[in-house]
Short mmCIF file of C-alpha atoms (C1' of nucleotides) in Angstrom, two decimals:
data_model
loop_
_atom_site.label_atom_id
_atom_site.label_comp_id
_atom_site.label_asym_id
_atom_site.label_seq_id
_atom_site.Cartn_x
_atom_site.Cartn_y
_atom_site.Cartn_z
CA MET A 1 20.09 -16.04 12.25
CA THR A 2 20.92 -19.48 10.91
CA SER A 3 24.56 -20.29 11.65
CA GLY A 4 27.82 -18.38 11.76
CA LYS A 5 29.31 -18.22 8.32
CA PRO A 6 32.98 -19.15 8.60
CA ALA A 7 34.71 -16.19 6.98
CA PRO A 8 34.31 -16.68 3.23
CA ILE A 9 36.46 -14.30 1.24
CA SER A 10 38.45 -12.40 3.80
CA ARG A 11 41.71 -11.45 2.22
CA ARG A 12 43.03 -11.06 5.72
CA GLU A 13 40.61 -9.68 8.35
CA ARG A 14 37.41 -7.69 7.60
CA PRO A 15 33.95 -8.43 9.04
CA ALA A 16 33.61 -10.95 6.23
CA LYS A 17 32.07 -9.28 3.14
CA PRO A 18 29.93 -12.38 2.73
CA ALA A 19 29.95 -12.58 -1.06
CA LEU A 20 26.69 -11.55 -2.62
CA THR A 21 23.92 -14.09 -2.85
CA ARG A 22 20.21 -13.74 -3.17
CA GLU A 23 19.78 -15.08 0.34
CA GLY A 24 22.43 -12.83 1.78
CA ILE A 25 20.81 -9.81 0.24
CA VAL A 26 17.42 -10.70 1.63
CA GLU A 27 18.90 -11.29 5.04
CA ALA A 28 20.69 -7.98 5.02
CA ALA A 29 17.51 -6.31 3.89
CA LEU A 30 15.61 -7.76 6.83
CA GLU A 31 18.33 -6.54 9.13
CA VAL A 32 18.14 -3.02 7.83
CA MET A 33 14.38 -3.15 8.05
CA ARG A 34 14.34 -4.28 11.64
CA ALA A 35 16.79 -1.56 12.55
CA GLU A 36 15.51 1.34 10.48
CA GLY A 37 12.20 0.41 8.91
CA LEU A 38 11.28 -0.67 5.41
CA GLY A 39 11.49 2.90 4.25
CA ARG A 40 15.25 2.69 4.66
CA VAL A 41 15.56 -0.55 2.74
CA THR A 42 16.56 1.09 -0.48
CA MET A 43 18.87 -0.37 -3.04
CA ARG A 44 21.46 2.22 -2.20
CA ARG A 45 21.24 1.82 1.54
CA LEU A 46 21.28 -1.92 1.21
CA ALA A 47 24.29 -1.84 -1.07
CA GLN A 48 26.06 0.26 1.49
CA GLN A 49 25.24 -2.30 4.16
CA LEU A 50 26.70 -5.00 1.94
CA ASP A 51 29.70 -2.91 1.12
CA THR A 52 29.06 -2.81 -2.59
CA GLY A 53 27.37 -0.64 -5.20
CA ALA A 54 23.66 -0.45 -5.75
CA ALA A 55 24.01 -1.68 -9.30
CA SER A 56 25.46 -4.97 -8.09
CA LEU A 57 22.23 -5.92 -6.42
CA TYR A 58 20.42 -6.02 -9.72
CA VAL A 59 22.30 -9.17 -10.59
CA TYR A 60 20.34 -10.99 -7.90
CA VAL A 61 17.11 -9.09 -7.58
CA ARG A 62 14.98 -7.75 -10.37
CA ASN A 63 13.82 -4.63 -8.56
CA THR A 64 12.65 -3.23 -5.26
CA ALA A 65 9.25 -4.89 -5.44
CA GLU A 66 10.82 -8.28 -5.84
CA LEU A 67 13.12 -7.61 -2.95
CA HIS A 68 10.17 -6.84 -0.72
CA ALA A 69 8.40 -9.98 -1.81
CA LEU A 70 11.44 -12.04 -0.98
CA MET A 71 11.71 -10.47 2.43
CA LEU A 72 8.12 -11.23 3.23
CA ASP A 73 8.39 -14.80 2.11
CA GLU A 74 11.38 -15.27 4.34
CA LEU A 75 9.30 -14.08 7.27
CA LEU A 76 6.40 -16.31 6.34
CA ALA A 77 8.67 -19.31 6.18
CA GLY A 78 9.10 -18.88 9.93
CA LEU A 79 5.41 -19.26 10.72
CA ASP A 80 4.32 -21.94 13.13
CA LEU A 81 1.94 -24.14 11.18
CA SER A 82 1.69 -26.87 13.76
CA PRO A 83 -1.98 -26.08 14.50
CA VAL A 84 -2.79 -27.38 11.04
CA THR A 85 -2.19 -30.94 12.12
CA ALA A 86 -3.02 -30.54 15.80
CA GLU A 87 -6.09 -31.89 17.57
CA GLY A 88 -9.19 -29.88 18.27
CA ASN A 89 -11.79 -27.71 16.66
CA TRP A 90 -10.76 -26.74 13.15
CA ARG A 91 -12.20 -23.25 13.45
CA ASP A 92 -10.09 -22.49 16.47
CA ARG A 93 -7.00 -23.85 14.80
CA LEU A 94 -7.72 -21.83 11.71
CA VAL A 95 -8.00 -18.65 13.74
CA THR A 96 -4.78 -19.50 15.53
CA VAL A 97 -2.85 -19.79 12.28
CA LEU A 98 -4.36 -16.63 10.92
CA TRP A 99 -3.44 -14.83 14.09
CA SER A 100 0.15 -15.90 13.80
CA TYR A 101 0.20 -14.60 10.26
CA VAL A 102 -1.17 -11.27 11.38
CA ARG A 103 1.33 -11.11 14.19
CA VAL A 104 4.25 -11.44 11.84
CA LEU A 105 2.89 -8.84 9.49
CA THR A 106 2.04 -6.45 12.27
CA GLU A 107 5.63 -6.48 13.37
CA HIS A 108 6.61 -5.41 9.87
CA PRO A 109 3.57 -3.55 8.69
CA GLU A 110 5.16 -1.93 5.69
CA LEU A 111 5.76 -5.35 4.24
CA ALA A 112 2.10 -6.14 4.70
CA GLN A 113 1.33 -3.19 2.53
CA SER A 114 3.58 -4.39 -0.19
CA ALA A 115 2.03 -7.87 0.03
CA LEU A 116 -1.26 -6.27 -0.86
CA VAL A 117 0.14 -5.08 -4.12
CA THR A 118 2.48 -7.88 -5.04
CA ARG A 119 0.95 -11.22 -4.26
CA PRO A 120 3.57 -13.40 -2.64
CA SER A 121 4.45 -16.61 -4.40
CA GLY A 122 7.41 -18.04 -2.50
CA PRO A 123 7.57 -21.29 -0.56
CA GLY A 124 6.70 -19.60 2.73
CA TYR A 125 3.48 -18.29 1.31
CA LEU A 126 2.57 -21.51 -0.45
CA ASN A 127 3.14 -23.41 2.74
CA LEU A 128 0.77 -21.15 4.58
CA VAL A 129 -1.89 -21.38 1.90
CA ASP A 130 -1.63 -25.12 1.83
CA GLY A 131 -2.04 -25.25 5.60
CA LEU A 132 -5.09 -23.03 5.53
CA LEU A 133 -6.63 -25.14 2.79
CA ALA A 134 -6.06 -28.23 4.88
CA LEU A 135 -7.91 -26.63 7.76
CA LEU A 136 -10.77 -25.40 5.63
CA ASP A 137 -11.12 -28.85 4.17
CA ALA A 138 -12.82 -29.89 7.36
CA GLY A 139 -15.59 -27.37 6.93
CA VAL A 140 -16.24 -26.48 3.33
CA SER A 141 -16.05 -27.86 -0.17
CA ALA A 142 -12.85 -27.43 -2.12
CA ASP A 143 -14.12 -24.80 -4.50
CA ARG A 144 -15.35 -22.67 -1.67
CA ALA A 145 -12.12 -23.18 0.26
CA SER A 146 -10.26 -21.74 -2.68
CA TRP A 147 -12.08 -18.44 -2.45
CA ALA A 148 -12.18 -18.56 1.31
CA VAL A 149 -8.45 -18.77 1.79
CA ASP A 150 -8.05 -15.78 -0.42
CA LEU A 151 -10.60 -13.82 1.50
CA LEU A 152 -9.14 -14.69 4.87
CA LEU A 153 -5.59 -13.86 3.91
CA HIS A 154 -6.74 -10.73 2.22
CA PHE A 155 -8.47 -9.57 5.35
CA ALA A 156 -5.54 -10.50 7.55
CA THR A 157 -3.02 -8.80 5.31
CA SER A 158 -4.90 -5.59 4.91
CA THR A 159 -5.66 -5.38 8.61
CA ALA A 160 -1.99 -5.66 9.37
CA ALA A 161 -1.13 -3.15 6.70
CA GLU A 162 -3.67 -0.73 8.03
CA GLN A 163 -2.93 -1.00 11.71
CA GLY A 164 0.77 -1.05 11.56
CA THR A 165 1.38 1.76 9.21
CA ARG A 166 -1.14 3.82 11.02
CA GLN A 167 0.73 3.55 14.26
CA ARG A 168 3.80 5.08 12.74
CA ALA A 169 2.11 7.35 10.25
CA ILE A 170 1.53 11.02 10.72
CA ASP A 171 2.91 11.41 14.19
CA ALA A 172 0.97 8.68 15.88
CA GLY A 173 -2.46 9.79 16.89
CA GLU A 174 -2.72 13.15 15.28
CA GLU A 175 -4.88 11.68 12.61
CA GLU A 176 -7.02 9.89 15.13
CA ASP A 177 -7.47 13.15 16.98
CA ARG A 178 -8.49 14.92 13.86
CA LEU A 179 -11.12 12.34 13.12
CA ALA A 180 -12.34 12.37 16.71
CA GLU A 181 -12.59 16.10 16.55
CA THR A 182 -14.49 15.97 13.33
CA ILE A 183 -16.92 13.54 14.80
CA ALA A 184 -17.38 15.54 17.95
CA SER A 185 -17.96 18.77 16.11
CA THR A 186 -20.09 17.12 13.49
CA SER A 187 -23.54 18.51 13.45
CA ALA A 188 -25.80 15.63 14.29
CA ALA A 189 -27.93 16.94 11.48
CA ARG A 190 -25.42 16.29 8.76
CA TYR A 191 -24.19 12.88 9.86
CA PRO A 192 -26.85 11.64 12.24
CA HIS A 193 -25.75 8.01 12.38
CA ILE A 194 -22.14 8.86 12.95
CA ALA A 195 -23.04 11.31 15.66
CA ALA A 196 -25.20 8.69 17.34
CA LEU A 197 -22.31 6.29 17.54
CA GLY A 198 -19.77 8.85 18.58
CA LEU A 199 -16.37 7.59 19.52
CA ASP A 200 -17.31 3.95 19.40
CA LEU A 201 -16.79 4.23 15.68
CA LEU A 202 -13.08 4.51 16.12
CA SER A 203 -12.57 2.23 19.03
CA GLY A 204 -9.96 0.89 16.69
CA PRO A 205 -8.88 -2.51 15.54
CA GLY A 206 -7.82 -4.10 18.78
CA PRO A 207 -7.40 -7.84 19.17
CA ASP A 208 -11.09 -8.30 19.93
CA ARG A 209 -11.97 -6.71 16.71
CA LEU A 210 -9.66 -8.83 14.63
CA THR A 211 -10.95 -12.01 16.22
CA TRP A 212 -14.48 -10.81 15.62
CA GLY A 213 -13.55 -10.21 12.01
CA PHE A 214 -12.21 -13.72 11.59
CA ASN A 215 -15.36 -15.15 13.10
CA VAL A 216 -17.51 -13.04 10.84
CA LEU A 217 -15.62 -14.31 7.85
CA ILE A 218 -15.68 -17.95 8.82
CA SER A 219 -19.36 -17.91 9.67
CA GLY A 220 -20.10 -16.11 6.47
CA ILE A 221 -18.05 -18.53 4.45
CA LEU A 222 -19.85 -21.50 5.93
CA GLN A 223 -23.14 -19.95 4.94
CA THR A 224 -22.41 -18.63 1.50
CA PRO A 225 -21.94 -21.00 -1.42
CA ARG A 226 -20.04 -19.93 -4.45
CA PRO A 227 -22.27 -18.73 -7.23
CA ALA A 228 -22.72 -21.16 -10.07
CA PRO A 229 -20.50 -20.12 -12.95
CA ASP A 230 -22.79 -18.25 -15.29
CA THR A 231 -20.79 -17.87 -18.45
CA ALA A 232 -18.79 -20.71 -19.92
CA PRO A 233 -16.45 -21.82 -17.16
CA GLY A 234 -13.38 -22.07 -19.34
CA SER A 235 -13.56 -18.61 -20.85
CA ALA A 236 -10.20 -16.90 -20.74
CA MET B 1 2.08 14.29 -25.07
CA THR B 2 -1.19 16.10 -24.44
CA SER B 3 -1.38 19.15 -26.67
CA GLY B 4 1.06 21.61 -28.08
CA LYS B 5 1.88 24.10 -25.34
CA PRO B 6 0.66 27.47 -26.61
CA ALA B 7 3.48 29.80 -25.66
CA PRO B 8 3.55 29.51 -21.89
CA ILE B 9 4.96 32.62 -20.31
CA SER B 10 3.20 35.44 -22.19
CA ARG B 11 2.47 38.32 -19.83
CA ARG B 12 -0.67 39.22 -21.74
CA GLU B 13 -2.64 36.11 -22.74
CA ARG B 14 -2.27 32.88 -20.67
CA PRO B 15 -4.93 30.31 -19.73
CA ALA B 16 -5.51 32.16 -16.45
CA LYS B 17 -3.06 30.91 -13.79
CA PRO B 18 -5.98 30.26 -11.45
CA ALA B 19 -4.46 31.55 -8.22
CA LEU B 20 -3.56 28.80 -5.81
CA THR B 21 -6.23 27.39 -3.57
CA ARG B 22 -6.56 24.12 -1.75
CA GLU B 23 -9.39 23.13 -4.08
CA GLY B 24 -7.50 24.14 -7.17
CA ILE B 25 -4.53 22.09 -6.12
CA VAL B 26 -6.63 19.01 -5.50
CA GLU B 27 -8.34 19.43 -8.82
CA ALA B 28 -5.08 19.76 -10.65
CA ALA B 29 -3.78 16.72 -8.82
CA LEU B 30 -6.74 14.67 -9.98
CA GLU B 31 -6.14 15.84 -13.50
CA VAL B 32 -2.54 14.78 -13.45
CA MET B 33 -3.53 11.49 -11.92
CA ARG B 34 -6.11 10.71 -14.53
CA ALA B 35 -3.65 11.54 -17.24
CA GLU B 36 -0.46 10.02 -15.88
CA GLY B 37 -1.26 7.99 -12.79
CA LEU B 38 -0.83 8.70 -9.12
CA GLY B 39 2.84 7.95 -9.37
CA ARG B 40 3.25 11.17 -11.31
CA VAL B 41 1.34 13.26 -8.82
CA THR B 42 4.41 14.56 -7.09
CA MET B 43 4.77 17.95 -5.52
CA ARG B 44 7.18 18.95 -8.21
CA ARG B 45 5.13 17.71 -11.14
CA LEU B 46 2.01 19.25 -9.65
CA ALA B 47 3.73 22.57 -9.11
CA GLN B 48 4.79 22.51 -12.72
CA GLN B 49 1.21 21.90 -13.76
CA LEU B 50 0.14 24.88 -11.70
CA ASP B 51 2.96 26.98 -13.01
CA THR B 52 4.54 27.57 -9.65
CA GLY B 53 7.25 26.15 -7.42
CA ALA B 54 6.87 23.01 -5.36
CA ALA B 55 7.45 24.91 -2.17
CA SER B 56 4.36 27.01 -2.77
CA LEU B 57 2.10 24.01 -2.41
CA TYR B 58 3.10 23.55 1.18
CA VAL B 59 1.12 26.64 2.06
CA TYR B 60 -2.06 24.73 1.28
CA VAL B 61 -1.21 21.11 1.84
CA ARG B 62 0.76 19.66 4.70
CA ASN B 63 2.43 16.91 2.71
CA THR B 64 1.96 14.31 0.02
CA ALA B 65 -0.10 12.02 2.23
CA GLU B 66 -2.58 14.79 2.95
CA LEU B 67 -2.78 15.60 -0.71
CA HIS B 68 -3.71 12.03 -1.51
CA ALA B 69 -6.34 12.00 1.20
CA LEU B 70 -7.88 15.16 -0.20
CA MET B 71 -7.95 13.69 -3.66
CA LEU B 72 -9.71 10.59 -2.49
CA ASP B 73 -12.28 12.51 -0.52
CA GLU B 74 -13.06 14.57 -3.57
CA LEU B 75 -13.75 11.38 -5.47
CA LEU B 76 -15.88 9.98 -2.68
CA ALA B 77 -17.95 13.11 -2.58
CA GLY B 78 -19.16 12.14 -6.03
CA LEU B 79 -20.61 8.81 -4.93
CA ASP B 80 -24.24 8.08 -5.58
CA LEU B 81 -25.78 7.45 -2.17
CA SER B 82 -29.37 7.40 -3.35
CA PRO B 83 -29.76 3.69 -2.58
CA VAL B 84 -29.53 4.57 1.09
CA THR B 85 -32.99 6.07 1.07
CA ALA B 86 -34.46 4.02 -1.75
CA GLU B 87 -37.06 1.30 -1.43
CA GLY B 88 -36.26 -2.38 -1.27
CA ASN B 89 -34.18 -4.95 0.52
CA TRP B 90 -31.55 -3.29 2.67
CA ARG B 91 -28.95 -5.93 1.92
CA ASP B 92 -29.20 -5.35 -1.78
CA ARG B 93 -29.00 -1.63 -1.32
CA LEU B 94 -26.01 -2.01 0.93
CA VAL B 95 -24.19 -4.08 -1.67
CA THR B 96 -25.08 -1.53 -4.32
CA VAL B 97 -23.49 1.29 -2.37
CA LEU B 98 -20.42 -0.76 -1.59
CA TRP B 99 -20.10 -1.64 -5.23
CA SER B 100 -20.15 1.99 -6.24
CA TYR B 101 -17.43 2.67 -3.71
CA VAL B 102 -15.31 -0.11 -5.13
CA ARG B 103 -15.92 1.09 -8.64
CA VAL B 104 -14.55 4.51 -7.87
CA LEU B 105 -11.51 3.11 -6.16
CA THR B 106 -10.85 0.60 -8.87
CA GLU B 107 -10.64 3.39 -11.38
CA HIS B 108 -7.96 4.98 -9.24
CA PRO B 109 -6.40 2.02 -7.51
CA GLU B 110 -3.32 3.76 -6.24
CA LEU B 111 -5.55 6.01 -4.17
CA ALA B 112 -7.17 2.97 -2.66
CA GLN B 113 -3.80 1.90 -1.47
CA SER B 114 -3.17 5.19 0.18
CA ALA B 115 -6.60 5.04 1.82
CA LEU B 116 -5.50 1.88 3.51
CA VAL B 117 -2.73 3.72 5.23
CA THR B 118 -4.28 7.09 5.86
CA ARG B 119 -7.85 6.72 6.96
CA PRO B 120 -9.94 9.32 5.16
CA SER B 121 -11.77 11.84 7.27
CA GLY B 122 -13.25 14.34 4.85
CA PRO B 123 -16.90 15.06 4.18
CA GLY B 124 -17.08 12.63 1.29
CA TYR B 125 -15.97 9.78 3.47
CA LEU B 126 -18.17 10.75 6.39
CA ASN B 127 -21.13 10.93 4.10
CA LEU B 128 -20.47 7.43 2.89
CA VAL B 129 -20.04 6.06 6.39
CA ASP B 130 -23.22 7.70 7.53
CA GLY B 131 -25.08 6.19 4.62
CA LEU B 132 -23.75 2.73 5.31
CA LEU B 133 -24.69 3.04 8.96
CA ALA B 134 -28.18 4.02 7.97
CA LEU B 135 -28.46 0.88 5.87
CA LEU B 136 -27.03 -1.38 8.53
CA ASP B 137 -29.45 0.06 11.01
CA ALA B 138 -32.14 -2.07 9.45
CA GLY B 139 -30.33 -5.27 10.24
CA VAL B 140 -28.07 -5.01 13.24
CA SER B 141 -27.68 -3.20 16.51
CA ALA B 142 -25.78 0.06 16.58
CA ASP B 143 -22.68 -1.25 18.28
CA ARG B 144 -22.34 -4.03 15.77
CA ALA B 145 -22.99 -1.66 12.88
CA SER B 146 -20.04 0.37 14.05
CA TRP B 147 -17.65 -2.50 13.60
CA ALA B 148 -19.44 -3.77 10.56
CA VAL B 149 -19.07 -0.60 8.56
CA ASP B 150 -15.40 -0.64 9.25
CA LEU B 151 -15.07 -4.22 8.16
CA LEU B 152 -17.03 -3.71 4.97
CA LEU B 153 -15.15 -0.61 3.92
CA HIS B 154 -11.92 -2.23 4.83
CA PHE B 155 -12.64 -5.17 2.60
CA ALA B 156 -13.82 -2.99 -0.23
CA THR B 157 -10.84 -0.69 -0.03
CA SER B 158 -8.24 -3.40 0.11
CA THR B 159 -9.86 -5.34 -2.70
CA ALA B 160 -9.70 -2.28 -4.90
CA ALA B 161 -6.13 -1.60 -3.88
CA GLU B 162 -5.16 -5.14 -4.63
CA GLN B 163 -6.89 -5.55 -7.96
CA GLY B 164 -6.10 -2.26 -9.45
CA THR B 165 -2.49 -2.00 -8.64
CA ARG B 166 -1.98 -5.55 -9.68
CA GLN B 167 -3.24 -4.87 -13.15
CA ARG B 168 -0.57 -2.30 -13.72
CA ALA B 169 2.13 -3.85 -11.60
CA ILE B 170 4.97 -5.89 -12.92
CA ASP B 171 4.03 -5.90 -16.55
CA ALA B 172 0.49 -7.13 -16.25
CA GLY B 173 0.29 -10.84 -15.88
CA GLU B 174 3.87 -11.81 -15.53
CA GLU B 175 3.33 -12.27 -11.83
CA GLU B 176 0.19 -14.28 -12.41
CA ASP B 177 2.12 -16.46 -14.81
CA ARG B 178 4.85 -16.99 -12.32
CA LEU B 179 2.38 -18.09 -9.68
CA ALA B 180 0.56 -20.31 -12.13
CA GLU B 181 3.83 -21.87 -13.13
CA THR B 182 4.78 -22.42 -9.53
CA ILE B 183 1.49 -24.11 -8.88
CA ALA B 184 1.74 -26.26 -11.96
CA SER B 185 5.26 -27.37 -11.21
CA THR B 186 4.54 -27.77 -7.54
CA SER B 187 5.10 -31.29 -6.44
CA ALA B 188 1.74 -32.45 -5.20
CA ALA B 189 3.69 -33.91 -2.33
CA ARG B 190 4.84 -30.63 -0.94
CA TYR B 191 1.63 -28.64 -1.32
CA PRO B 192 -1.06 -31.26 -1.73
CA HIS B 193 -4.05 -29.02 -1.19
CA ILE B 194 -2.83 -26.37 -3.54
CA ALA B 195 -2.09 -28.94 -6.19
CA ALA B 196 -5.56 -30.39 -5.77
CA LEU B 197 -7.15 -27.02 -6.48
CA GLY B 198 -4.87 -26.12 -9.30
CA LEU B 199 -5.65 -22.99 -11.19
CA ASP B 200 -8.97 -22.39 -9.52
CA LEU B 201 -6.97 -20.86 -6.72
CA LEU B 202 -6.16 -17.87 -8.82
CA SER B 203 -9.34 -17.52 -10.74
CA GLY B 204 -8.90 -13.97 -9.55
CA PRO B 205 -11.13 -11.44 -7.95
CA GLY B 206 -13.71 -10.92 -10.61
CA PRO B 207 -17.07 -9.31 -9.96
CA ASP B 208 -18.59 -12.59 -8.79
CA ARG B 209 -15.94 -12.93 -6.22
CA LEU B 210 -16.40 -9.46 -4.83
CA THR B 211 -20.13 -9.92 -4.54
CA TRP B 212 -19.55 -13.25 -2.86
CA GLY B 213 -17.22 -11.49 -0.45
CA PHE B 214 -19.81 -8.89 0.44
CA ASN B 215 -22.37 -11.60 1.04
CA VAL B 216 -19.97 -13.52 3.22
CA LEU B 217 -19.35 -10.43 5.26
CA ILE B 218 -22.96 -9.45 5.65
CA SER B 219 -24.07 -12.96 6.56
CA GLY B 220 -21.23 -13.24 9.00
CA ILE B 221 -22.01 -9.89 10.55
CA LEU B 222 -25.64 -10.85 11.07
CA GLN B 223 -24.52 -13.96 12.85
CA THR B 224 -21.68 -12.71 14.98
CA PRO B 225 -22.36 -10.48 17.96
CA ARG B 226 -19.66 -8.25 19.30
CA PRO B 227 -17.87 -9.74 22.23
CA ALA B 228 -18.79 -8.31 25.59
CA PRO B 229 -16.11 -5.87 26.70
CA ASP B 230 -14.00 -7.83 29.08
CA THR B 231 -11.75 -5.32 30.75
CA ALA B 232 -13.06 -2.02 32.07
CA PRO B 233 -14.74 -0.43 29.07
CA GLY B 234 -13.27 3.03 29.62
CA SER B 235 -9.64 2.03 29.93
CA ALA B 236 -7.43 4.20 27.72
"C1'" DA C 1 0.51 36.56 3.82
"C1'" DC C 2 2.04 34.41 0.12
"C1'" DC C 3 5.45 32.90 -3.09
"C1'" DT C 4 10.01 31.60 -4.76
"C1'" DG C 5 14.82 29.68 -5.88
"C1'" DA C 6 17.96 27.14 -4.20
"C1'" DA C 7 19.56 23.81 -1.36
"C1'" DC C 8 19.70 19.42 1.39
"C1'" DA C 9 19.44 14.83 1.39
"C1'" DC C 10 18.01 11.52 -0.83
"C1'" DC C 11 15.76 7.90 -4.62
"C1'" DG C 12 15.56 3.49 -8.70
"C1'" DT C 13 17.63 1.94 -12.55
"C1'" DT C 14 20.77 1.58 -16.58
"C1'" DC C 15 25.01 1.09 -18.86
"C1'" DA C 16 29.69 1.17 -20.48
"C1'" DA C 17 33.69 -0.23 -18.70
"C1'" DG C 18 36.48 -2.99 -16.02
"C1'" DT C 19 38.11 -7.59 -13.69
"C1'" DA D 1 30.08 -13.93 -15.03
"C1'" DC D 2 30.11 -10.60 -11.88
"C1'" DC D 3 30.96 -6.08 -10.21
"C1'" DT D 4 31.50 -1.09 -10.41
"C1'" DG D 5 31.35 4.18 -10.97
"C1'" DA D 6 29.03 7.31 -12.97
"C1'" DA D 7 25.17 9.06 -14.97
"C1'" DC D 8 20.16 9.94 -15.92
"C1'" DA D 9 16.10 11.38 -14.33
"C1'" DC D 10 13.91 12.08 -10.80
"C1'" DC D 11 11.96 12.68 -5.44
"C1'" DG D 12 9.96 15.45 -0.55
"C1'" DT D 13 10.70 19.08 2.25
"C1'" DT D 14 12.81 23.26 4.32
"C1'" DC D 15 14.27 27.85 4.52
"C1'" DA D 16 16.05 32.39 3.78
"C1'" DA D 17 14.84 35.85 0.96
"C1'" DG D 18 11.81 38.43 -1.66
"C1'" DT D 19 7.10 40.82 -2.88
#
DNA sequence: ACCTGAACACCGTTCAAGT
DNA sequence: ACCTGAACACCGTTCAAGT
């Protein structure tokens, strides 16, 4: 992706065997993921890709969870944060940045899922958070921005995790069908409100819905102050 | 670990060997989960618990994902939905029900994670959705309630998934420490807004924060109409 | 119809031993 | 210091064969 490495070890020929580095491992992992999905990014498969043994990877990466976190951060480092400093309505710019975050995660939905469990902490993530805070600065106080950024990213991440994995999962659509069937066959007596809504309930998280969600969150944030700390604020 | 196994095979005595059923399997799975965590609820471990072979389970359960969904629905069926029909402010009652949902999921956080991927569709879930719709009915139009219930459950589920798994994950706290360290050592130049907030950024999703989140969502929902369908509404 | 053993094709992680 | 093979302790799922 960056630049062509000029044949590092190569005793004579060989595709290179690029000498293990943390960065190289992460890059290879992203490659495998793009080609075969995160499910195939296992230590063993990855070692094979790098022409080494699985055990070697543990010199550079603590475990699979850390590997995933590194992969995600690499992706986040590629985000376009220019809207942060652009002209125009801060709300619109905020939504734009959030959308670009969701877009990245939706392309690699399994990573989104792992981000839900292991909170990222790399430079890519910190950059994003800092940008979002800058945008929120225009609209809310700092303490509220702190919770707000968490809420917004949380929503964005979990939406991506949900959507994406669902596309792939369980033979695409079968699940949807099952739910649709359930709703259709549901006695209006047992679940009256669901029956009344019918299929609208699963119109699914299209783009409209995500944008609506962002707007709900932002409006809500603007209207809801943080509660005053009740117990001593410094209590560990 | 649990108790001394009292002579297992015995053709005469025996605790019963309860004859496999879908319900029995789910129940046993919940037992194993409560005792050893969802990570240990594997087909093989479960089969062992039920004194049979792993292959036998596939007669009753399509795969591991379905098993997890069944387990979750069983848990949801136990929710207290009485606030739905109680007296009082609908917003408060809505938050109460959502809180009870989160409480269940937080006790079994790994299930929350799986719920994010495989949308539940059992009676327990439908019951909950119907109840939430009933509550929302007091405040918003039906079409908005449809999206709202999704958004609220989504937030609740992912919060539980995040919190819970994080407690266990990566040696409890190490990750937090790492992030805190990063923030502390962060040059205020590179991430000025993060530096300005300092540790408040990771004050963590305590109860206050979840309640704040629900209030943000509800306020936002009340203020944000669904967009008018732009393209032909019936387009597949 | 239900149940089973055995097999297939995998996993993450550790560790003693090599270079 | 880094790398490796081999081992440990597991997985989900399928399938032919039994009852």
